[in-house]
């Protein structure tokens, strides 16, 4: 027997919205006989979600596209008996370190998220959208400071990119996990900053990094004929670091100051990550 869920919406006219319970969050749903005004006040319903390196935006519902999406697990239109289940089993930050990579020194920090994903109802893949508020700068031996990155002018978190050639929006994207399977994943992509020996012939005294990250774990279910949008599977996880690297008495680089913000799951519920810039656009030639 086909099951469905119905919601009566009151406005200028009263309408009943009905959809199958098997619909997953993020799947494209036709408006049919409805209009955008009937769904505009329903929480967790949007017109689209568009992401690029420069912008992540939730698109308001209109009649033009003839479709809508449910993204929030608390939406009154999302009442499945069973759903794909995401569990954050453990989250930590490994100790920051100075490492030599290809002959150069780098400050490296590695978050580690151990998750379990059960695709009870739909085949799907996981990925992470990582936003950041960043301030990085170099202090030279002569006392001058050079900005590496600064997102304060943007006034909001930006899309994290590891380097200037980085084109990845969904980080650590998994392969498609088939329906009815249970898997564990470790999301542990590190963050790094190169430590130059000198800049314009002046010796570098220290490198300072102050950053707060938000990791959004996202799901995209397999859907045909239209592709589904990415939607969150848990509240955003905040973490960060305040680090200064300088020279020891033997002139080797070492961490002189360390303050870590351990991963914390947000208490405001699920959110769709949005941004209007990225870290490379907020960086200088020293990034």
mmCIF file of C-alpha atoms in Angstrom:
data_model
loop_
_atom_site.group_PDB
_atom_site.id
_atom_site.type_symbol
_atom_site.label_atom_id
_atom_site.label_comp_id
_atom_site.label_asym_id
_atom_site.label_seq_id
_atom_site.Cartn_x
_atom_site.Cartn_y
_atom_site.Cartn_z
ATOM 1 C CA UNK A 1 0.000 0.000 0.000
ATOM 2 C CA UNK A 2 1.395 3.419 -0.941
ATOM 3 C CA UNK A 3 1.732 5.701 2.055
ATOM 4 C CA UNK A 4 1.650 9.468 1.968
ATOM 5 C CA UNK A 5 1.896 12.436 4.302
ATOM 6 C CA UNK A 6 -0.387 15.473 4.042
ATOM 7 C CA UNK A 7 -0.108 19.013 5.371
ATOM 8 C CA UNK A 8 -2.887 21.598 5.301
ATOM 9 C CA UNK A 9 -1.551 25.097 4.644
ATOM 10 C CA UNK A 10 -3.698 28.084 5.565
ATOM 11 C CA UNK A 11 -3.291 31.382 3.760
ATOM 12 C CA UNK A 12 -5.364 33.275 1.261
ATOM 13 C CA UNK A 13 -6.649 29.843 0.324
ATOM 14 C CA UNK A 14 -6.445 26.560 2.217
ATOM 15 C CA UNK A 15 -4.569 23.791 0.420
ATOM 16 C CA UNK A 16 -3.544 20.264 1.292
ATOM 17 C CA UNK A 17 -0.009 19.252 0.278
ATOM 18 C CA UNK A 18 0.490 15.529 -0.154
ATOM 19 C CA UNK A 19 3.670 13.632 -0.935
ATOM 20 C CA UNK A 20 4.867 10.003 -0.616
ATOM 21 C CA UNK A 21 6.667 9.205 2.649
ATOM 22 C CA UNK A 22 9.472 7.597 0.623
ATOM 23 C CA UNK A 23 10.694 10.988 -0.584
ATOM 24 C CA UNK A 24 14.144 11.859 0.775
ATOM 25 C CA UNK A 25 15.359 15.259 1.818
ATOM 26 C CA UNK A 26 17.038 16.942 -1.130
ATOM 27 C CA UNK A 27 14.993 15.248 -3.849
ATOM 28 C CA UNK A 28 13.341 17.486 -6.434
ATOM 29 C CA UNK A 29 9.560 17.546 -5.965
ATOM 30 C CA UNK A 30 7.215 18.961 -8.615
ATOM 31 C CA UNK A 31 4.852 21.708 -7.536
ATOM 32 C CA UNK A 32 2.067 20.138 -9.568
ATOM 33 C CA UNK A 33 -1.171 21.944 -8.786
ATOM 34 C CA UNK A 34 0.442 23.892 -5.968
ATOM 35 C CA UNK A 35 1.963 27.340 -6.265
ATOM 36 C CA UNK A 36 4.992 28.779 -4.532
ATOM 37 C CA UNK A 37 2.839 30.851 -2.191
ATOM 38 C CA UNK A 38 1.350 27.655 -0.731
ATOM 39 C CA UNK A 39 4.786 26.482 0.437
ATOM 40 C CA UNK A 40 6.560 29.753 1.170
ATOM 41 C CA UNK A 41 5.711 29.706 4.868
ATOM 42 C CA UNK A 42 6.443 26.001 5.351
ATOM 43 C CA UNK A 43 9.733 25.578 7.234
ATOM 44 C CA UNK A 44 12.481 23.504 5.648
ATOM 45 C CA UNK A 45 11.247 24.045 2.079
ATOM 46 C CA UNK A 46 13.320 25.892 -0.557
ATOM 47 C CA UNK A 47 13.398 26.479 -4.297
ATOM 48 C CA UNK A 48 16.991 25.293 -4.857
ATOM 49 C CA UNK A 49 20.485 25.187 -3.386
ATOM 50 C CA UNK A 50 23.296 26.433 -5.619
ATOM 51 C CA UNK A 51 26.950 26.152 -4.731
ATOM 52 C CA UNK A 52 30.158 27.377 -6.354
ATOM 53 C CA UNK A 53 33.615 28.409 -5.162
ATOM 54 C CA UNK A 54 32.415 32.002 -4.816
ATOM 55 C CA UNK A 55 28.949 31.459 -3.367
ATOM 56 C CA UNK A 56 26.677 29.041 -1.586
ATOM 57 C CA UNK A 57 23.068 30.211 -1.679
ATOM 58 C CA UNK A 58 19.618 28.988 -0.771
ATOM 59 C CA UNK A 59 17.248 29.979 -3.577
ATOM 60 C CA UNK A 60 13.749 31.105 -2.537
ATOM 61 C CA UNK A 61 10.770 29.194 -3.853
ATOM 62 C CA UNK A 62 9.167 30.567 -7.043
ATOM 63 C CA UNK A 63 6.654 29.283 -9.563
ATOM 64 C CA UNK A 64 9.179 29.563 -12.405
ATOM 65 C CA UNK A 65 11.061 26.302 -11.767
ATOM 66 C CA UNK A 66 7.921 24.335 -10.980
ATOM 67 C CA UNK A 67 9.588 22.377 -8.178
ATOM 68 C CA UNK A 68 10.664 22.517 -4.539
ATOM 69 C CA UNK A 69 13.012 20.727 -2.140
ATOM 70 C CA UNK A 70 12.714 19.673 1.495
ATOM 71 C CA UNK A 71 16.056 20.086 3.284
ATOM 72 C CA UNK A 72 15.334 20.147 7.032
ATOM 73 C CA UNK A 73 14.587 17.088 9.142
ATOM 74 C CA UNK A 74 12.245 19.265 11.258
ATOM 75 C CA UNK A 75 10.115 20.350 8.311
ATOM 76 C CA UNK A 76 6.433 19.404 8.764
ATOM 77 C CA UNK A 77 6.593 17.908 5.271
ATOM 78 C CA UNK A 78 9.388 15.532 6.316
ATOM 79 C CA UNK A 79 7.869 12.771 8.456
ATOM 80 C CA UNK A 80 9.359 9.458 7.336
ATOM 81 C CA UNK A 81 9.123 6.351 9.490
ATOM 82 C CA UNK A 82 12.719 5.501 8.550
ATOM 83 C CA UNK A 83 15.513 7.592 7.094
ATOM 84 C CA UNK A 84 19.207 7.329 6.305
ATOM 85 C CA UNK A 85 20.996 7.627 9.635
ATOM 86 C CA UNK A 86 24.192 9.602 10.222
ATOM 87 C CA UNK A 87 26.011 9.342 13.546
ATOM 88 C CA UNK A 88 29.052 11.339 14.600
ATOM 89 C CA UNK A 89 30.814 8.711 16.707
ATOM 90 C CA UNK A 90 33.844 10.792 17.717
ATOM 91 C CA UNK A 91 35.520 14.106 16.896
ATOM 92 C CA UNK A 92 38.960 15.360 17.888
ATOM 93 C CA UNK A 93 41.915 17.499 16.839
ATOM 94 C CA UNK A 94 45.268 15.837 16.480
ATOM 95 C CA UNK A 95 48.190 17.769 17.960
ATOM 96 C CA UNK A 96 49.407 20.550 15.591
ATOM 97 C CA UNK A 97 52.933 20.096 14.307
ATOM 98 C CA UNK A 98 55.587 21.639 12.089
ATOM 99 C CA UNK A 99 56.395 19.281 9.232
ATOM 100 C CA UNK A 100 58.859 19.285 6.345
ATOM 101 C CA UNK A 101 57.088 18.684 3.050
ATOM 102 C CA UNK A 102 58.972 18.753 -0.271
ATOM 103 C CA UNK A 103 61.820 20.695 1.335
ATOM 104 C CA UNK A 104 59.637 23.375 2.943
ATOM 105 C CA UNK A 105 58.235 23.839 6.444
ATOM 106 C CA UNK A 106 54.481 23.717 7.066
ATOM 107 C CA UNK A 107 52.279 24.196 10.101
ATOM 108 C CA UNK A 108 49.768 21.322 10.035
ATOM 109 C CA UNK A 109 46.646 20.546 12.034
ATOM 110 C CA UNK A 110 44.404 17.547 11.445
ATOM 111 C CA UNK A 111 40.806 17.267 12.622
ATOM 112 C CA UNK A 112 39.410 13.753 12.801
ATOM 113 C CA UNK A 113 35.728 12.899 12.537
ATOM 114 C CA UNK A 114 34.650 9.284 12.918
ATOM 115 C CA UNK A 115 31.149 8.810 11.500
ATOM 116 C CA UNK A 116 28.764 5.940 10.850
ATOM 117 C CA UNK A 117 26.289 6.122 7.980
ATOM 118 C CA UNK A 118 23.364 3.774 7.464
ATOM 119 C CA UNK A 119 21.564 4.102 4.119
ATOM 120 C CA UNK A 120 18.310 2.610 5.343
ATOM 121 C CA UNK A 121 16.070 4.175 2.703
ATOM 122 C CA UNK A 122 18.155 5.679 -0.118
ATOM 123 C CA UNK A 123 21.532 5.196 -1.756
ATOM 124 C CA UNK A 124 23.593 8.302 -1.014
ATOM 125 C CA UNK A 125 27.036 9.845 -0.725
ATOM 126 C CA UNK A 126 28.513 12.008 2.012
ATOM 127 C CA UNK A 127 30.741 15.065 1.873
ATOM 128 C CA UNK A 128 31.925 17.969 3.991
ATOM 129 C CA UNK A 129 31.467 21.673 3.278
ATOM 130 C CA UNK A 130 34.044 23.522 5.375
ATOM 131 C CA UNK A 131 33.616 27.227 6.143
ATOM 132 C CA UNK A 132 36.199 29.340 7.935
ATOM 133 C CA UNK A 133 36.831 32.688 9.595
ATOM 134 C CA UNK A 134 40.531 33.264 9.097
ATOM 135 C CA UNK A 135 43.344 35.589 10.081
ATOM 136 C CA UNK A 136 46.889 34.558 9.176
ATOM 137 C CA UNK A 137 49.937 36.811 9.169
ATOM 138 C CA UNK A 138 53.736 36.777 8.996
ATOM 139 C CA UNK A 139 55.982 38.766 11.333
ATOM 140 C CA UNK A 140 59.367 39.658 9.885
ATOM 141 C CA UNK A 141 62.675 40.051 11.731
ATOM 142 C CA UNK A 142 62.502 43.830 11.207
ATOM 143 C CA UNK A 143 59.101 43.985 12.974
ATOM 144 C CA UNK A 144 56.913 44.347 9.891
ATOM 145 C CA UNK A 145 53.739 42.249 9.577
ATOM 146 C CA UNK A 146 52.397 40.824 6.325
ATOM 147 C CA UNK A 147 48.828 39.569 5.950
ATOM 148 C CA UNK A 148 48.442 36.042 4.614
ATOM 149 C CA UNK A 149 44.637 35.906 4.853
ATOM 150 C CA UNK A 150 41.912 37.992 6.493
ATOM 151 C CA UNK A 151 38.174 37.318 6.162
ATOM 152 C CA UNK A 152 37.013 40.120 8.462
ATOM 153 C CA UNK A 153 35.995 42.380 5.573
ATOM 154 C CA UNK A 154 33.619 39.701 4.287
ATOM 155 C CA UNK A 155 31.853 39.763 7.639
ATOM 156 C CA UNK A 156 30.859 36.104 7.520
ATOM 157 C CA UNK A 157 32.529 32.691 7.186
ATOM 158 C CA UNK A 158 33.920 31.896 3.733
ATOM 159 C CA UNK A 159 34.446 28.628 1.876
ATOM 160 C CA UNK A 160 37.673 26.992 2.996
ATOM 161 C CA UNK A 161 40.211 26.255 0.257
ATOM 162 C CA UNK A 162 43.555 24.627 1.009
ATOM 163 C CA UNK A 163 45.584 26.513 -1.616
ATOM 164 C CA UNK A 164 45.172 28.723 -4.682
ATOM 165 C CA UNK A 165 44.678 25.803 -7.061
ATOM 166 C CA UNK A 166 42.076 24.144 -4.826
ATOM 167 C CA UNK A 167 38.715 23.794 -6.630
ATOM 168 C CA UNK A 168 36.934 21.519 -4.143
ATOM 169 C CA UNK A 169 33.580 22.575 -2.656
ATOM 170 C CA UNK A 170 32.492 19.225 -1.185
ATOM 171 C CA UNK A 171 35.544 17.967 0.655
ATOM 172 C CA UNK A 172 36.285 14.283 1.276
ATOM 173 C CA UNK A 173 33.303 13.213 -0.830
ATOM 174 C CA UNK A 174 32.608 9.507 -0.455
ATOM 175 C CA UNK A 175 31.666 7.013 -3.134
ATOM 176 C CA UNK A 176 27.985 6.229 -3.531
ATOM 177 C CA UNK A 177 26.845 4.036 -0.648
ATOM 178 C CA UNK A 178 24.088 1.661 -1.757
ATOM 179 C CA UNK A 179 20.775 1.454 0.047
ATOM 180 C CA UNK A 180 20.657 -0.979 2.952
ATOM 181 C CA UNK A 181 24.327 -0.757 3.932
ATOM 182 C CA UNK A 182 26.117 0.441 7.050
ATOM 183 C CA UNK A 183 29.600 1.964 6.818
ATOM 184 C CA UNK A 184 32.118 3.873 8.892
ATOM 185 C CA UNK A 185 34.113 6.810 7.559
ATOM 186 C CA UNK A 186 37.004 8.889 8.863
ATOM 187 C CA UNK A 187 36.987 12.516 7.705
ATOM 188 C CA UNK A 188 40.493 13.700 8.520
ATOM 189 C CA UNK A 189 41.659 16.206 5.898
ATOM 190 C CA UNK A 190 44.317 18.428 7.454
ATOM 191 C CA UNK A 191 44.740 22.211 7.413
ATOM 192 C CA UNK A 192 48.175 23.639 6.688
ATOM 193 C CA UNK A 193 50.113 26.868 6.292
ATOM 194 C CA UNK A 194 53.518 27.179 4.630
ATOM 195 C CA UNK A 195 56.245 28.774 6.775
ATOM 196 C CA UNK A 196 58.582 30.790 4.532
ATOM 197 C CA UNK A 197 62.216 31.280 5.544
ATOM 198 C CA UNK A 198 62.184 34.860 4.316
ATOM 199 C CA UNK A 199 60.060 37.354 2.397
ATOM 200 C CA UNK A 200 61.637 39.861 -0.015
ATOM 201 C CA UNK A 201 65.043 39.104 1.458
ATOM 202 C CA UNK A 202 63.956 39.702 5.074
ATOM 203 C CA UNK A 203 64.033 36.788 7.507
ATOM 204 C CA UNK A 204 60.710 35.585 8.883
ATOM 205 C CA UNK A 205 60.417 35.728 12.671
ATOM 206 C CA UNK A 206 57.036 34.030 13.161
ATOM 207 C CA UNK A 207 53.814 32.904 11.489
ATOM 208 C CA UNK A 208 50.473 33.269 13.288
ATOM 209 C CA UNK A 209 47.207 31.513 12.397
ATOM 210 C CA UNK A 210 43.849 32.314 14.045
ATOM 211 C CA UNK A 211 40.959 30.340 12.565
ATOM 212 C CA UNK A 212 37.487 29.103 13.423
ATOM 213 C CA UNK A 213 36.028 26.397 11.193
ATOM 214 C CA UNK A 214 32.501 25.082 10.704
ATOM 215 C CA UNK A 215 32.230 21.596 9.221
ATOM 216 C CA UNK A 216 28.895 20.813 7.589
ATOM 217 C CA UNK A 217 28.408 17.120 6.883
ATOM 218 C CA UNK A 218 26.129 16.776 3.876
ATOM 219 C CA UNK A 219 24.224 14.021 2.084
ATOM 220 C CA UNK A 220 23.196 13.719 -1.554
ATOM 221 C CA UNK A 221 20.776 10.891 -2.269
ATOM 222 C CA UNK A 222 20.747 9.081 -5.586
ATOM 223 C CA UNK A 223 17.815 10.468 -7.532
ATOM 224 C CA UNK A 224 16.584 10.220 -11.130
ATOM 225 C CA UNK A 225 15.896 11.796 -13.526
ATOM 226 C CA UNK A 226 16.781 15.087 -11.744
ATOM 227 C CA UNK A 227 19.815 15.280 -9.494
ATOM 228 C CA UNK A 228 19.092 15.926 -5.825
ATOM 229 C CA UNK A 229 20.694 18.765 -3.877
ATOM 230 C CA UNK A 230 23.122 18.397 -0.995
ATOM 231 C CA UNK A 231 21.431 18.635 2.427
ATOM 232 C CA UNK A 232 22.820 18.456 5.997
ATOM 233 C CA UNK A 233 22.799 15.268 8.046
ATOM 234 C CA UNK A 234 23.704 16.877 11.374
ATOM 235 C CA UNK A 235 24.211 20.261 12.984
ATOM 236 C CA UNK A 236 27.445 22.054 12.007
ATOM 237 C CA UNK A 237 30.577 21.174 13.968
ATOM 238 C CA UNK A 238 32.728 24.124 15.131
ATOM 239 C CA UNK A 239 36.488 23.803 15.742
ATOM 240 C CA UNK A 240 39.579 25.932 15.410
ATOM 241 C CA UNK A 241 43.063 26.927 16.430
ATOM 242 C CA UNK A 242 45.193 29.858 17.561
ATOM 243 C CA UNK A 243 48.841 29.103 16.766
ATOM 244 C CA UNK A 244 52.107 31.002 16.539
ATOM 245 C CA UNK A 245 55.207 29.382 15.050
ATOM 246 C CA UNK A 246 58.674 30.796 15.655
ATOM 247 C CA UNK A 247 62.305 29.729 15.807
ATOM 248 C CA UNK A 248 63.842 27.818 18.694
ATOM 249 C CA UNK A 249 67.359 28.539 20.005
ATOM 250 C CA UNK A 250 68.685 26.104 17.350
ATOM 251 C CA UNK A 251 66.844 28.071 14.632
ATOM 252 C CA UNK A 252 64.427 25.236 13.915
ATOM 253 C CA UNK A 253 60.725 26.098 13.598
ATOM 254 C CA UNK A 254 58.554 25.195 16.560
ATOM 255 C CA UNK A 255 55.106 26.000 17.956
ATOM 256 C CA UNK A 256 55.486 28.792 20.509
ATOM 257 C CA UNK A 257 51.803 29.308 21.308
ATOM 258 C CA UNK A 258 48.982 26.823 20.988
ATOM 259 C CA UNK A 259 45.282 27.142 21.777
ATOM 260 C CA UNK A 260 42.838 24.661 20.294
ATOM 261 C CA UNK A 261 39.062 24.856 19.970
ATOM 262 C CA UNK A 262 37.970 21.242 20.187
ATOM 263 C CA UNK A 263 35.114 20.119 17.902
ATOM 264 C CA UNK A 264 31.677 21.045 19.239
ATOM 265 C CA UNK A 265 28.346 20.163 17.624
ATOM 266 C CA UNK A 266 26.060 23.199 17.279
ATOM 267 C CA UNK A 267 22.945 23.509 19.422
ATOM 268 C CA UNK A 268 20.908 25.581 16.946
ATOM 269 C CA UNK A 269 19.835 22.627 14.810
ATOM 270 C CA UNK A 270 20.632 21.788 11.208
ATOM 271 C CA UNK A 271 21.664 24.566 8.829
ATOM 272 C CA UNK A 272 22.245 24.937 5.112
ATOM 273 C CA UNK A 273 25.794 26.313 4.716
ATOM 274 C CA UNK A 274 25.928 29.606 2.828
ATOM 275 C CA UNK A 275 28.867 31.805 1.835
ATOM 276 C CA UNK A 276 29.672 34.670 -0.517
ATOM 277 C CA UNK A 277 33.442 34.315 -0.877
ATOM 278 C CA UNK A 278 36.276 31.859 -0.328
ATOM 279 C CA UNK A 279 39.576 31.833 1.524
ATOM 280 C CA UNK A 280 41.701 32.356 -1.593
ATOM 281 C CA UNK A 281 39.794 35.553 -2.426
ATOM 282 C CA UNK A 282 40.563 36.800 1.104
ATOM 283 C CA UNK A 283 44.253 35.910 0.840
ATOM 284 C CA UNK A 284 47.397 37.632 -0.405
ATOM 285 C CA UNK A 285 50.350 36.394 -2.424
ATOM 286 C CA UNK A 286 51.827 34.905 0.771
ATOM 287 C CA UNK A 287 48.995 32.332 1.065
#
